[in-house]
mmCIF file of C-alpha atoms in Angstrom:
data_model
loop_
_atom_site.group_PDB
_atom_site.id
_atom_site.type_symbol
_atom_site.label_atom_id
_atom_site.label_comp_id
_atom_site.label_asym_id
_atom_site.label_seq_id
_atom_site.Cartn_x
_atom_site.Cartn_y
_atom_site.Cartn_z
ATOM 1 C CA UNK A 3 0.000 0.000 0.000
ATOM 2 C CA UNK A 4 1.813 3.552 -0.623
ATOM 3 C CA UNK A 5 1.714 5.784 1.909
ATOM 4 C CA UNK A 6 -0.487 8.822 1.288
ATOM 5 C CA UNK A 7 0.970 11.360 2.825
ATOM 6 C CA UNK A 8 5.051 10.230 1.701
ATOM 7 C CA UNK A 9 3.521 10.465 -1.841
ATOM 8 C CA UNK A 10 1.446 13.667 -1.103
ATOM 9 C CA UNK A 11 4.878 15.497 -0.323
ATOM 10 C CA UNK A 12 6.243 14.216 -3.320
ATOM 11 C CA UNK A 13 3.807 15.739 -5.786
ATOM 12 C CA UNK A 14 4.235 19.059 -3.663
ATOM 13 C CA UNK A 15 7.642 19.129 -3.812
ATOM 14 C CA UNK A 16 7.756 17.858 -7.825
ATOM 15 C CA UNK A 17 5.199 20.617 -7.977
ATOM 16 C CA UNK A 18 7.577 23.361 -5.949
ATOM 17 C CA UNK A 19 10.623 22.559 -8.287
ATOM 18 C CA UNK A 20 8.502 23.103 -11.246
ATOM 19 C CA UNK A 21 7.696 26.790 -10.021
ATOM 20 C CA UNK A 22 11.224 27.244 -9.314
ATOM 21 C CA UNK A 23 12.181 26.243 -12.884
ATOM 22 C CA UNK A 24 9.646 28.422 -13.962
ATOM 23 C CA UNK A 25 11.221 31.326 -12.374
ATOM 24 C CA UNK A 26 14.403 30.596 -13.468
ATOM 25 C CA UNK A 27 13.217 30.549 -17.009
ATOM 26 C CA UNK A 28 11.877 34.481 -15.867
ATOM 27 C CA UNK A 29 14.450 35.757 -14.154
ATOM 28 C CA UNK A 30 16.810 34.570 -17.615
ATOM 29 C CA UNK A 31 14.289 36.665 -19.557
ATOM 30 C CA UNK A 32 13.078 39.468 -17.758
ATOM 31 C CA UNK A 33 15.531 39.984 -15.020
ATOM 32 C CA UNK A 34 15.851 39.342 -11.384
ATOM 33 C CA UNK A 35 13.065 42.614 -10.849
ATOM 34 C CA UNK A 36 10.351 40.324 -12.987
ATOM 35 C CA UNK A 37 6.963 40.593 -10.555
ATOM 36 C CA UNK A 38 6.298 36.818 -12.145
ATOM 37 C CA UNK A 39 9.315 35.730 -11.504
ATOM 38 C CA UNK A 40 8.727 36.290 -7.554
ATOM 39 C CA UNK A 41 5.497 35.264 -7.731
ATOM 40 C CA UNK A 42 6.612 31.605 -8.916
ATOM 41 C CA UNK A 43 9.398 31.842 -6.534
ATOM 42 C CA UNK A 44 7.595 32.548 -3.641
ATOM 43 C CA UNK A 45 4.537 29.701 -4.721
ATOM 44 C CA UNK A 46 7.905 27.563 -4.395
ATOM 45 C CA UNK A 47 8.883 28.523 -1.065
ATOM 46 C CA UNK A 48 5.173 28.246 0.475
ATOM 47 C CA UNK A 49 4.549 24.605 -1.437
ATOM 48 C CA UNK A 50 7.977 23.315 0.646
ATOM 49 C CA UNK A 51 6.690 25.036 3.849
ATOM 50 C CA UNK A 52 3.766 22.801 3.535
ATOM 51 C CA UNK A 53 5.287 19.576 2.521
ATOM 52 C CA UNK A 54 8.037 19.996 5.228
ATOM 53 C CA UNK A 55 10.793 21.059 3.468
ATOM 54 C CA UNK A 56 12.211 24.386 4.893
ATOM 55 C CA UNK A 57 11.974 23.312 8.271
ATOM 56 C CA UNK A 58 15.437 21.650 9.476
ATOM 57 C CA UNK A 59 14.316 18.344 11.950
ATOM 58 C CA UNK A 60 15.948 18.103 15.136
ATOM 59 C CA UNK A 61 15.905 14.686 17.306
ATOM 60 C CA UNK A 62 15.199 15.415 20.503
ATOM 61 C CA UNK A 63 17.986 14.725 23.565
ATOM 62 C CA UNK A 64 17.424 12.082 25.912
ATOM 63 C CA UNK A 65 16.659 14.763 28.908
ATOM 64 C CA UNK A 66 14.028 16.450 27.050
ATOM 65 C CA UNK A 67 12.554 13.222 25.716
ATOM 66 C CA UNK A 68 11.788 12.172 29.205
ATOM 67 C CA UNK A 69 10.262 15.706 29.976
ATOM 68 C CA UNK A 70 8.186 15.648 27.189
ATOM 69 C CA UNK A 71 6.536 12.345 28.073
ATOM 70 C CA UNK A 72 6.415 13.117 32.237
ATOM 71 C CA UNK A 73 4.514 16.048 30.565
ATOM 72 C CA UNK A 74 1.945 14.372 28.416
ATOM 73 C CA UNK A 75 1.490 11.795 31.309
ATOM 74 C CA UNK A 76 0.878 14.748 33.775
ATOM 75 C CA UNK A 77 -2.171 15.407 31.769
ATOM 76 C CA UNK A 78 -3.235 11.651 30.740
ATOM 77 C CA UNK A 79 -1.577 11.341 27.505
ATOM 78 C CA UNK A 80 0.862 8.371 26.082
ATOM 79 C CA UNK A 81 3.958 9.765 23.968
ATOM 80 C CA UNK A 82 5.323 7.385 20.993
ATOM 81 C CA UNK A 83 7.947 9.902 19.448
ATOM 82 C CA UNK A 84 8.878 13.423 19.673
ATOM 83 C CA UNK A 85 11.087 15.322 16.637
ATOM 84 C CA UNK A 86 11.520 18.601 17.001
ATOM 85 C CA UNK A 87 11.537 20.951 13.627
ATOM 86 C CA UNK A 88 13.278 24.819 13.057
ATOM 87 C CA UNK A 89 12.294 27.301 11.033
ATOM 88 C CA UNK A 90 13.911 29.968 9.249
ATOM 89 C CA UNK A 91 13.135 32.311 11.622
ATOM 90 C CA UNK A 92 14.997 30.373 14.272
ATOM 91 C CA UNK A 93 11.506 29.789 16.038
ATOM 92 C CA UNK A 94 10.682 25.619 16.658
ATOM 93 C CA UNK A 95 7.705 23.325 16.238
ATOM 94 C CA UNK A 96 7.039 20.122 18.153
ATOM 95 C CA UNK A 97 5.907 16.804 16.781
ATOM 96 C CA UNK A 98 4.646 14.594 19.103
ATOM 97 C CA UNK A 99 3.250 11.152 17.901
ATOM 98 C CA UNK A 100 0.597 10.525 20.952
ATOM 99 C CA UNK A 101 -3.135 8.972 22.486
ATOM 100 C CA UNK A 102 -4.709 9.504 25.386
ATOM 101 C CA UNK A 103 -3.474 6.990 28.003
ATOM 102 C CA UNK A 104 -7.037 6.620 29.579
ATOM 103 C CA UNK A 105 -10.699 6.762 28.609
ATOM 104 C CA UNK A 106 -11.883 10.409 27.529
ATOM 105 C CA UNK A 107 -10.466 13.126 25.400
ATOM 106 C CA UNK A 108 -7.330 15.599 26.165
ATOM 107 C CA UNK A 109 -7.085 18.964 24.862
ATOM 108 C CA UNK A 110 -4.474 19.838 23.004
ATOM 109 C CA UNK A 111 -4.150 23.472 24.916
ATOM 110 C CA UNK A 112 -3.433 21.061 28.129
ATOM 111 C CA UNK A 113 -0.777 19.115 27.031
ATOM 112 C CA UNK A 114 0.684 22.637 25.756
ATOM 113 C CA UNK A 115 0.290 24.096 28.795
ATOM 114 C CA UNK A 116 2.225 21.059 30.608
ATOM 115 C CA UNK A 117 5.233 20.808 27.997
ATOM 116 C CA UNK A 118 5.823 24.627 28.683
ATOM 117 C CA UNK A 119 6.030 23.880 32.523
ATOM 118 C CA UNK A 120 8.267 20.900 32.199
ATOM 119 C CA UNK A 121 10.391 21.926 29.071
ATOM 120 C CA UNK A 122 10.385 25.523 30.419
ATOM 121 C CA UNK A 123 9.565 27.153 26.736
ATOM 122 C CA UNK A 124 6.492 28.277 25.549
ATOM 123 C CA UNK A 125 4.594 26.264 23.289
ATOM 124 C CA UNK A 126 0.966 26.780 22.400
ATOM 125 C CA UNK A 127 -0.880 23.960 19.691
ATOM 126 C CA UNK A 128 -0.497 25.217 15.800
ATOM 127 C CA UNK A 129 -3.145 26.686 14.168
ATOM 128 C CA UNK A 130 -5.078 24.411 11.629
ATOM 129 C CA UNK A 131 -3.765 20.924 13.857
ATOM 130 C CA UNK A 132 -5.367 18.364 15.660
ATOM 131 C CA UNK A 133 -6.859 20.131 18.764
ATOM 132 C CA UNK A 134 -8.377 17.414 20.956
ATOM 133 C CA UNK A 135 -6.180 13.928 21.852
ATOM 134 C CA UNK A 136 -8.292 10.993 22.000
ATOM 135 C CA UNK A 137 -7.228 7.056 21.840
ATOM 136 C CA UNK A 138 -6.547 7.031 18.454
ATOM 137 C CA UNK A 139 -2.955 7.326 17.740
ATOM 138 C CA UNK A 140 -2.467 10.726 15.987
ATOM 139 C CA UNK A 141 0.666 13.769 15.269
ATOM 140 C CA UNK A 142 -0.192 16.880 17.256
ATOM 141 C CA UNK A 143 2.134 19.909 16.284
ATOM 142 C CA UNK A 144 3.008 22.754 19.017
ATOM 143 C CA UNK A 145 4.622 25.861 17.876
ATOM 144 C CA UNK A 146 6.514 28.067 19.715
ATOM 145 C CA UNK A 147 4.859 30.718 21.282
ATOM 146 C CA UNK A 148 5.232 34.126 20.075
ATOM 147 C CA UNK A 149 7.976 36.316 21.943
ATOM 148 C CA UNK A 150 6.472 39.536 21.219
ATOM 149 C CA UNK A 151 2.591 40.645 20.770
ATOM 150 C CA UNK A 152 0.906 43.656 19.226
ATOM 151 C CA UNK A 153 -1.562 45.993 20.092
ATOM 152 C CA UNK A 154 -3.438 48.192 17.698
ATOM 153 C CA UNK A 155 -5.030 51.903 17.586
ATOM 154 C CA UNK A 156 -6.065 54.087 14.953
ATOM 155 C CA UNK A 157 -7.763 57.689 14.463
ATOM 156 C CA UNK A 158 -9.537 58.770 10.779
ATOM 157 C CA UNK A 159 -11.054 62.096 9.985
ATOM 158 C CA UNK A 160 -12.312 62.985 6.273
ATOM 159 C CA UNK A 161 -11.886 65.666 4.371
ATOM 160 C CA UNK A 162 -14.412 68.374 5.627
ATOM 161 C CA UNK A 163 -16.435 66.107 7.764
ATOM 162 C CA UNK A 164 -17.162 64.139 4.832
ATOM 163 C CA UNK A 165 -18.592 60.363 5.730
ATOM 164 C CA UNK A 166 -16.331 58.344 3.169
ATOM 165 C CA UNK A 167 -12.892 58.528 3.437
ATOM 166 C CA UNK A 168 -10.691 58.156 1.322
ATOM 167 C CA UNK A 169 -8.034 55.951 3.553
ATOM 168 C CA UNK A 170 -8.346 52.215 4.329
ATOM 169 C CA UNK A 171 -6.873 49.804 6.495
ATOM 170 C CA UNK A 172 -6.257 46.620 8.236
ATOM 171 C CA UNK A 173 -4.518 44.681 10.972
ATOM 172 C CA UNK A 174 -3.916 41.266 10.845
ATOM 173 C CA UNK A 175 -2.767 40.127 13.911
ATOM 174 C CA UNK A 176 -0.783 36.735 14.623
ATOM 175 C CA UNK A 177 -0.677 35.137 11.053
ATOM 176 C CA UNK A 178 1.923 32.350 10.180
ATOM 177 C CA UNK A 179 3.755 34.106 13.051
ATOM 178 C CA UNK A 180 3.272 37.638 11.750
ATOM 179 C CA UNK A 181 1.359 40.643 12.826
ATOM 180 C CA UNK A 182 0.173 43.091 9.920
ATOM 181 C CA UNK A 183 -0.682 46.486 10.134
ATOM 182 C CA UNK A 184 -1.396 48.066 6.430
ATOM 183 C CA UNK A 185 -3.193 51.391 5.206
ATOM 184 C CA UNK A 186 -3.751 51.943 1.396
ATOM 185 C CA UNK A 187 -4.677 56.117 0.806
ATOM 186 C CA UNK A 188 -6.665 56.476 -2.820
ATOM 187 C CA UNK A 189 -6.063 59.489 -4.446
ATOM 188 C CA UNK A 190 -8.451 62.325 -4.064
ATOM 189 C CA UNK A 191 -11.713 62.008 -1.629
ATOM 190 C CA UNK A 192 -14.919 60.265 -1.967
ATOM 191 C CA UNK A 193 -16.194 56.983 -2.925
ATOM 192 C CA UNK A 194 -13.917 56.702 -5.568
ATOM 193 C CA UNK A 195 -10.372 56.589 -3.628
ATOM 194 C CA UNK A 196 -12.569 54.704 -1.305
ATOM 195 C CA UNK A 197 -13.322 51.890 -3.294
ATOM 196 C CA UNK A 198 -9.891 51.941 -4.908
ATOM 197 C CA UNK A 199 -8.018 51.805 -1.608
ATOM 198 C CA UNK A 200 -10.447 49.245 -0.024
ATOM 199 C CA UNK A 201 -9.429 47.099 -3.211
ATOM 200 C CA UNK A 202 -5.936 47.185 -2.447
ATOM 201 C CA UNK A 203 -5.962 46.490 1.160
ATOM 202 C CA UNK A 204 -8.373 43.641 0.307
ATOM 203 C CA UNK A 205 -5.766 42.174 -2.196
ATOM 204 C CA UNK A 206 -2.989 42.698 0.258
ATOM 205 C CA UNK A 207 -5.305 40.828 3.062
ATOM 206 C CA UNK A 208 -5.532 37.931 0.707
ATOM 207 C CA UNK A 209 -1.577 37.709 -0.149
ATOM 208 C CA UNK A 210 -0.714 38.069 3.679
ATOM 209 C CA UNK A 211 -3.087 35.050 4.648
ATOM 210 C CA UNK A 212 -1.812 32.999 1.688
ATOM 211 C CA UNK A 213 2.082 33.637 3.015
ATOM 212 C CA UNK A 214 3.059 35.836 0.614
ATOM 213 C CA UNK A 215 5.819 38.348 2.025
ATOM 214 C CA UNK A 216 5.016 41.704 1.776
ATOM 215 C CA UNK A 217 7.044 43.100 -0.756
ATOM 216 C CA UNK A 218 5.938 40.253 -3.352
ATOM 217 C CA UNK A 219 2.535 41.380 -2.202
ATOM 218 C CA UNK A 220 3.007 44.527 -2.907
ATOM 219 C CA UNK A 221 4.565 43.999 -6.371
ATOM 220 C CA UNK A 222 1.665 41.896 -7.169
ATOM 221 C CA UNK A 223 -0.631 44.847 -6.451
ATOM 222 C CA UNK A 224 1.133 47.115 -7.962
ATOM 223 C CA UNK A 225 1.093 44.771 -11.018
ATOM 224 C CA UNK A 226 -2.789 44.981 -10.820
ATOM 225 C CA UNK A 227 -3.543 48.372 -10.366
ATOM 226 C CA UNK A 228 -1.410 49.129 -13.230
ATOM 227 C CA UNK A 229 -2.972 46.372 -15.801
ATOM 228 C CA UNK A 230 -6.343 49.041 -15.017
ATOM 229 C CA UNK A 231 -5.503 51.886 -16.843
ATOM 230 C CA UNK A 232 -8.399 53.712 -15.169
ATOM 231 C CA UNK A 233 -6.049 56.332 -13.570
ATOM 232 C CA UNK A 234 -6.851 55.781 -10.349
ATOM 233 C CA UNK A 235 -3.219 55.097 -8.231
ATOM 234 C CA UNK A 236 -3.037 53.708 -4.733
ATOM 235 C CA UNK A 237 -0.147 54.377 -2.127
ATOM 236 C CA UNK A 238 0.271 51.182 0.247
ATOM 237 C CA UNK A 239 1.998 51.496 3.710
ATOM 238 C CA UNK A 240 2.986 48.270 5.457
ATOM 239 C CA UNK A 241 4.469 47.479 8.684
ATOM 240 C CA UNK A 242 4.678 43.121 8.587
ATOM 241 C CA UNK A 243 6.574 41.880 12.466
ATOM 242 C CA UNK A 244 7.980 38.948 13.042
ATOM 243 C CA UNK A 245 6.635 38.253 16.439
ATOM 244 C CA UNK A 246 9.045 35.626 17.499
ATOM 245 C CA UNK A 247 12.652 37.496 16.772
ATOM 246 C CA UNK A 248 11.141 41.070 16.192
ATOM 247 C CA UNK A 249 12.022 42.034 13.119
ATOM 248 C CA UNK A 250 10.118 44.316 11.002
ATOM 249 C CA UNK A 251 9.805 45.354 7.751
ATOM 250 C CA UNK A 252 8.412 48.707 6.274
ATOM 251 C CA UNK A 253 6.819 48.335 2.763
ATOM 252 C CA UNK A 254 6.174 51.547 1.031
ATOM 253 C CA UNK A 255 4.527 52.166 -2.901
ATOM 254 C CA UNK A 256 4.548 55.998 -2.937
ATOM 255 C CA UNK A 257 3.013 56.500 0.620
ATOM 256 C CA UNK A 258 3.795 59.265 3.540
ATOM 257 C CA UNK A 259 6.392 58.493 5.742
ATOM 258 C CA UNK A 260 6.348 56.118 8.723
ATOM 259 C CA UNK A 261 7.869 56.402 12.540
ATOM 260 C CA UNK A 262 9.253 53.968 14.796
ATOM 261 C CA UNK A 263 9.366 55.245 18.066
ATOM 262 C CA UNK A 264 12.254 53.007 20.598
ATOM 263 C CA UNK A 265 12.628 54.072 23.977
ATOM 264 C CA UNK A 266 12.314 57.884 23.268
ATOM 265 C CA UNK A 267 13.984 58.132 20.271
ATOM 266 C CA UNK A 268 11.781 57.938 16.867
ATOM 267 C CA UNK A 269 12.874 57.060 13.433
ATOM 268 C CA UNK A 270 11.281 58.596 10.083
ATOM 269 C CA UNK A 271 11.119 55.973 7.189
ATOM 270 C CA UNK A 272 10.730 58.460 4.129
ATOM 271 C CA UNK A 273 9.219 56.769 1.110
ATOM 272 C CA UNK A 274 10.594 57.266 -2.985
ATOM 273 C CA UNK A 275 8.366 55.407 -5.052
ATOM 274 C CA UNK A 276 5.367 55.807 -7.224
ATOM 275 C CA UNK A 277 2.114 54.896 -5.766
ATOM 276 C CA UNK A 278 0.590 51.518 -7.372
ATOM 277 C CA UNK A 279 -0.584 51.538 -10.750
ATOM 278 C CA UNK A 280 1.611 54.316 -12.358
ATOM 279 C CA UNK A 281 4.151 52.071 -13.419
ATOM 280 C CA UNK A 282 4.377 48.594 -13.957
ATOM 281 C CA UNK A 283 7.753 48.066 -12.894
ATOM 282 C CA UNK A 284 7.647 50.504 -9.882
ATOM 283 C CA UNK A 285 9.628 49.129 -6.893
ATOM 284 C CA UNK A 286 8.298 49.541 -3.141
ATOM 285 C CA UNK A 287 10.272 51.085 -0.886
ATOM 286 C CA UNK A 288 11.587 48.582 1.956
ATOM 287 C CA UNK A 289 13.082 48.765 5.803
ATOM 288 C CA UNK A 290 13.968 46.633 8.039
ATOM 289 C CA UNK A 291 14.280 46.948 11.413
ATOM 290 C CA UNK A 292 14.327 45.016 14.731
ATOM 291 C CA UNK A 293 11.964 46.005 17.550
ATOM 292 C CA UNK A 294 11.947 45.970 21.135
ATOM 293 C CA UNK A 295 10.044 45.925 24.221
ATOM 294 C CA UNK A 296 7.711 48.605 24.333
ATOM 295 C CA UNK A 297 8.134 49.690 20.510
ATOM 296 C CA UNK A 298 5.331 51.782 18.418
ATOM 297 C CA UNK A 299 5.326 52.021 14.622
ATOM 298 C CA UNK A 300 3.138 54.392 13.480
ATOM 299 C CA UNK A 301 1.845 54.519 9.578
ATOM 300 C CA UNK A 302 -0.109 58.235 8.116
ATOM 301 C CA UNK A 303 -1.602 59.072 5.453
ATOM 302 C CA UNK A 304 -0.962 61.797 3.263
ATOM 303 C CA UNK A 305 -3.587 64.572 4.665
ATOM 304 C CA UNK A 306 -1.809 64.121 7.993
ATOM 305 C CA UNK A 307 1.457 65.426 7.482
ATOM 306 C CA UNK A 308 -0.208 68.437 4.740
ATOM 307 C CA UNK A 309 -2.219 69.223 7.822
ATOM 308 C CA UNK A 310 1.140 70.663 9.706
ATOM 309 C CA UNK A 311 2.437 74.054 8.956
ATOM 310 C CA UNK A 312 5.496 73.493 8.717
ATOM 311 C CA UNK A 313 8.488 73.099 6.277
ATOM 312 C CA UNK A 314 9.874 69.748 7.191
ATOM 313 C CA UNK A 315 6.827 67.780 8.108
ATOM 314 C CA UNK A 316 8.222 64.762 8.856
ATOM 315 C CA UNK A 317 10.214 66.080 11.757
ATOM 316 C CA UNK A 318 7.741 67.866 13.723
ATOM 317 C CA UNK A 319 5.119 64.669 13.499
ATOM 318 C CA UNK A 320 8.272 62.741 15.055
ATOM 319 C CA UNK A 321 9.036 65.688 17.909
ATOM 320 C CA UNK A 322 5.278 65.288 18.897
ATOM 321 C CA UNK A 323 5.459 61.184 18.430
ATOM 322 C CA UNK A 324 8.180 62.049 20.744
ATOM 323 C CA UNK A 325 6.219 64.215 23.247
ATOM 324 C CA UNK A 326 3.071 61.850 23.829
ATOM 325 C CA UNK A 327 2.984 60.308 27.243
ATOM 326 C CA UNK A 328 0.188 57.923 26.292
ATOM 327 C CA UNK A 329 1.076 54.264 25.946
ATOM 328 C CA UNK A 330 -2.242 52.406 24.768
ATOM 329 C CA UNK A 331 -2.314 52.415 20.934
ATOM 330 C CA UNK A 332 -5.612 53.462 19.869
ATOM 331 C CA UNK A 333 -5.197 56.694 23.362
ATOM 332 C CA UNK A 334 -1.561 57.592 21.354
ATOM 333 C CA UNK A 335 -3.573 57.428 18.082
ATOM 334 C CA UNK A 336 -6.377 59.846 19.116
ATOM 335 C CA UNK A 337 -3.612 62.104 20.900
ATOM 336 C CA UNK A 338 -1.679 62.028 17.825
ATOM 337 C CA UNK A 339 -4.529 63.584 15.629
ATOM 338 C CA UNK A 340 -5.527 66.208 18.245
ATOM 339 C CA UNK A 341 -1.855 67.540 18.199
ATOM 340 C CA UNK A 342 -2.196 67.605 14.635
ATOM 341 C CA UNK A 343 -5.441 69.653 14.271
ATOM 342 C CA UNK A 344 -4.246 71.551 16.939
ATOM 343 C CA UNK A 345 -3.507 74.336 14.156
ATOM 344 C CA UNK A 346 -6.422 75.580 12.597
ATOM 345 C CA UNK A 347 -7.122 75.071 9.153
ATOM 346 C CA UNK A 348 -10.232 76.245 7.407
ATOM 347 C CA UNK A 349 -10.588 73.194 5.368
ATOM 348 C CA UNK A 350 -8.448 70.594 5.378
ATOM 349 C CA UNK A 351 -6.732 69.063 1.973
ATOM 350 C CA UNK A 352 -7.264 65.553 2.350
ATOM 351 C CA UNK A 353 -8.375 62.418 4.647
ATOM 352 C CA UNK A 354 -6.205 61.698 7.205
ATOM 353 C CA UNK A 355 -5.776 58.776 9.297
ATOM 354 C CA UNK A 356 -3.199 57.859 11.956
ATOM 355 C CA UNK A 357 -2.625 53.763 12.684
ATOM 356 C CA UNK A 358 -0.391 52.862 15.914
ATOM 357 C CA UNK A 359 0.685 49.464 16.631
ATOM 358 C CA UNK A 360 2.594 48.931 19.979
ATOM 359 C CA UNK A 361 4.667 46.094 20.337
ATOM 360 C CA UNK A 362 5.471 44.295 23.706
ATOM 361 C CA UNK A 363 7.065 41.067 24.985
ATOM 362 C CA UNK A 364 5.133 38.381 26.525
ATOM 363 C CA UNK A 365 5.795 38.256 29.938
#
């Protein structure tokens, strides 16, 4: 009899190498910039993800062998084996091959909650798995649980008190290990740069779930908005954390800048591209940088920074960023817009909308 799921992973894999043929074939052609190219590249990567490959296998010592099964015997549950797998990232997985010892069911949440008391990590049961251990011998992944987690805040106002805005955004929090935060600004007011911005942030939601990093994402956009022609551009903002190591990366198409503020001290990440759909072949704009406990990044739109009267925009936004006491992200996000219309305007230029994510480590 073959075994299903030995010959499943082989038709992913021969089904991975044939994308990554493919992109060789584009990246001969049309360069290493070639938006196809990185499409088919990262298909690859996220086909060997799911048939295994990618993530290095580990055997497990002796000493943590025996803690593993004290653990799942703690809670009522019989271990057969125990590998342990590392990602890219550096973060772990657990396989454990197990059944419940005695009559009844175990949750898979209990038997996390044990190995992190004997093992003295953090592990929490993956998403999608198994998530109740009966007597039926079964694999039952745990991932390791997330160093860092977010918190999220935003503020909005439309152009004169208008009800659509212009701005959209989302935050995706915890997927595949990474915590989103994205806001898409449509040129002009109204329900058209509504609709057009709520497009792209819906396209971008799709790519992040898939696993598609955020620059691909981005080109892939781009790529869409452009294949239009209805002259209607987009900018796209990104912030996409890694919530295990902390790194971060800023993904800009022609947006406003971005601060990250780090004990005190903020950084501006000032954009140069062309918002999506002008060119085809427009590059975003990427940064990457590691965060730490108690870190905010904070993404504007356009309207925000024309609000200030000021020659260099982009430093007085960071001197008040700066200045605010408040530590919850949606309080810093309201706080953030009243300093801005603290100077009086008779009409303001365009939406504006303020997003704050605050980053902390699990204690």
């Amino acid at each position: 009899m073959i075994d299903t799921v030995s010959y499943s992973q082989m038709r992913i894999m021969e089904t991975a190498q044939s994308f990554r043929r493919l992109n060789s074939i584009y990246e001969d052609s049309a360069g290493e910039d070639d938006v196809v190219g990185a499409q088919l590249s990262e298909v690859a990567q996220l086909l060997e993800e799911a048939a295994g490959v990618g993530l290095r296998a580990v055997t497990a010592d002796q000493g943590t062998a025996r803690a593993i099964r004290r653990a799942a015997a703690s809670v009522g549950v019989r271990v057969e084996s125990v590998m342990f797998f590392q990602r890219r990232n550096g973060s772990t997985e657990l396989s454990v091959i197990a059944h419940a010892s005695r009559r009844g069911c175990v949750r898979a949440a209990e038997l996390a909650a044990a190995l992190t008391e004997y093992i003295g990590k953090e592990y929490v049961p993956s998403r999608g798995g198994r998530g109740v251990i009966t007597e039926r011998t079964s694999e039952f992944i745990f991932e390791e649980a997330p160093v860092f987690f977010t918190l999220f805040g935003q503020a909005s106002l439309s152009k004169d008190d208008d009800i659509v805005s212009g701005d959209s955004y989302t935050y995706l929090s915890n997927y595949g290990g990474k915590t989103y935060v994205a806001l898409a600004d449509g040129m002009g007011t109204g329900n058209v740069a509504r609709r057009t911005s709520g497009d792209a942030i819906e396209l971008f939601e799709q790519f992040a779930q898939t696993g598609f990093g955020e620059k691909t994402a981005f080109r892939l956009i781009n790529s869409a908005f452009s294949s239009r022609n209805d002259d209607n551009p987009v900018t796209l903002d990104c912030a996409g954390l890694d919530l295990v190591n902390g790194e971060c990366f800023i993904v800009k198409l022609g947006a406003a800048s971005s601060f990250i503020r780090q004990k005190k001290s903020v950084t501006i990440v000032r954009p140069s591209s062309l918002p999506a759909g002008v060119l085809a072949e427009a590059k975003p704009d990427t940064e990457r940088v590691f965060l730490t406990d108690g870190s905010y990044v904070v993404l504007v739109s356009d309207g925000v920074l024309d609000a200030l009267p000021f020659y260099d925009k982009e430093m007085q936004f960071a001197k008040i960023l700066e200045s605010v006491k408040e530590e919850n992200p949606k309080v810093m996000a309201e706080r953030l817009m009243e300093e801005v219309l603290f100077y009086p305007r008779d009409k303001y230029r365009d939406d504006m909308t303020v997003l704050v994510l605050g980053v902390w480590k699990n204690r």
